[in-house]
Short mmCIF file of C-alpha atoms in Angstrom, two decimals:
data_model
loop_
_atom_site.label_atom_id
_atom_site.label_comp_id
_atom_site.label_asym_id
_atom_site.label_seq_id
_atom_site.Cartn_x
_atom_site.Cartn_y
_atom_site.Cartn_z
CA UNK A 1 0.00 0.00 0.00
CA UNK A 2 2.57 2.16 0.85
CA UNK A 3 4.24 2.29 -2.72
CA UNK A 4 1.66 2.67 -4.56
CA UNK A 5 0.61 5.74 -2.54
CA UNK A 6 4.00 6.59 -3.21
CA UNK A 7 3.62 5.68 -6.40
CA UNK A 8 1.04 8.41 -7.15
CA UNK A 9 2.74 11.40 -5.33
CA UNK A 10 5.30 10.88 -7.68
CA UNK A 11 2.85 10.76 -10.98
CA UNK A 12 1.03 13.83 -9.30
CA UNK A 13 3.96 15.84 -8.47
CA UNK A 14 5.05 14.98 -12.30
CA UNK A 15 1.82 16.05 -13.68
CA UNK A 16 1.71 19.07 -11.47
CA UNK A 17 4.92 20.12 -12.15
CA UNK A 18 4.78 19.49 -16.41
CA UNK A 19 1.27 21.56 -16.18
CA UNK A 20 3.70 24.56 -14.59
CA UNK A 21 6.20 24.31 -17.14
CA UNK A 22 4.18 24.30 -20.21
CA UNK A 23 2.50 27.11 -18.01
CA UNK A 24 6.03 28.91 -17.66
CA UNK A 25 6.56 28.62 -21.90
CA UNK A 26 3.63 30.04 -22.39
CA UNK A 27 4.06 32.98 -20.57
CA UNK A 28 7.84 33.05 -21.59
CA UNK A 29 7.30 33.10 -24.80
CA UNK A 30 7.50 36.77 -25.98
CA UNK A 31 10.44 37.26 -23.33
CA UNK A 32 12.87 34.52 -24.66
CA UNK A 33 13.43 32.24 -27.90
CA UNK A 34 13.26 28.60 -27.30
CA UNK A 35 10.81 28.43 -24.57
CA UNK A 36 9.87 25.36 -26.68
CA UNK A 37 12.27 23.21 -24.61
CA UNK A 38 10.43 24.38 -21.73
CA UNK A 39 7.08 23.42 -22.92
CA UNK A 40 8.60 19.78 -24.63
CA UNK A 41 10.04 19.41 -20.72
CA UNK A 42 6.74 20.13 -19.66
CA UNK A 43 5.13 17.64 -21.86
CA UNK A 44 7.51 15.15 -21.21
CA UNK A 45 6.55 15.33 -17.30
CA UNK A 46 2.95 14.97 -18.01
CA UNK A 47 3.27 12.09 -20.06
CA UNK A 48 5.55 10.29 -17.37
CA UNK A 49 2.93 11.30 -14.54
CA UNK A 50 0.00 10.31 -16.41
CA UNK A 51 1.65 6.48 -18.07
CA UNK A 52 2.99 6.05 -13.97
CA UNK A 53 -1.01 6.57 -12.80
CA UNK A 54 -1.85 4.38 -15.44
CA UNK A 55 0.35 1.47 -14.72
CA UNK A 56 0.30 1.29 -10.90
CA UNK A 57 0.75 -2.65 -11.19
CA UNK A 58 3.71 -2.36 -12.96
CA UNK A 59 6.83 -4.32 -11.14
CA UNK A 60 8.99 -1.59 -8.83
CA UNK A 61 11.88 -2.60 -11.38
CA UNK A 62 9.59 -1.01 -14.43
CA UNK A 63 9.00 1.97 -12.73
CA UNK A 64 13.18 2.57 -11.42
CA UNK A 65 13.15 2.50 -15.10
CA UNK A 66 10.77 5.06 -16.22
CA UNK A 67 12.13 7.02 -13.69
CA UNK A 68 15.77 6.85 -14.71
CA UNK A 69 14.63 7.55 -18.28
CA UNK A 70 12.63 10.29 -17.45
CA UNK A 71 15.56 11.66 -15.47
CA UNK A 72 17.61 11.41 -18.15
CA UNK A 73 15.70 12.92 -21.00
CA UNK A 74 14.26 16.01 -18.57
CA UNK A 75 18.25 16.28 -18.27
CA UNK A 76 18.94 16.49 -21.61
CA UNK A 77 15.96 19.08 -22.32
CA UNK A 78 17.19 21.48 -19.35
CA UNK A 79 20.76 21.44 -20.97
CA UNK A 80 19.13 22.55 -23.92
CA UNK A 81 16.96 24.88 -22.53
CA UNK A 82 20.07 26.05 -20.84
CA UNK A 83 21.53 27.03 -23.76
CA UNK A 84 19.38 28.72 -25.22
CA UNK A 85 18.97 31.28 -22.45
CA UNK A 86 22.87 31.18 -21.83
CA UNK A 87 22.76 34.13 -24.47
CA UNK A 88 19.95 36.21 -21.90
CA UNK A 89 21.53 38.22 -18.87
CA UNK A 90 20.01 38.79 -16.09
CA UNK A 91 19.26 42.27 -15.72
CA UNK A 92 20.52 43.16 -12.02
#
C-alpha cells in the first residue's frame, strides 16, 4: 500500500509540475526564444505522470526504469533549454 501511494505522489507531483512548465513557456514566450524546450520538458513530465497513474501494477523494477529515463531525457531538455537562455543576462 505504501508504494503505490507513493507511487502516485510521484505521478502527481510529475503532472503538477509538467502543467507549470508548459505554463512557464507560455508565458515566456514573448520574453525569450526557445521556450519550446520548456514546454517539450513540460510535456515530457505529463506524459511520465499520467503512463505512472496508469500502470500502478507495474513491477517496482519497471517503474526505477521510467524514472531513470525520465531523469535522463528532462536532463537532456534542461541542458538545452540552458543554452538557449545562456545568451539572456540577467538584468541586475
Amino acid at each position: 500500500m505504501t508504494a503505490l501511494v507513493l507511487l502516485m505522489l510521484i505521478a502527481s507531483w510529475a503532472i503538477v509540475v509538467g502543467v507549470l512548465q508548459i505554463w512557464g513557456a507560455i508565458q515566456l514566450r514573448k520574453q525569450i526564444e526557445g521556450e519550446w524546450w520548456l514546454a517539450l520538458n513540460g510535456l515530457l513530465s505529463v506524459a511520465f505522470g499520467v503512463l505512472v497513474m496508469a500502470q500502478p501494477d507495474a513491477g517496482a523494477l519497471s517503474v526505477v526504469w521510467m524514472i531513470g529515463w525520465f531523469a535522463i531525457l528532462a536532463g537532456c531538455m534542461y541542458v538545452g533549454l540552458a543554452f538557449r537562455l545562456k545568451k539572456f543576462k540577467a538584468a541586475a
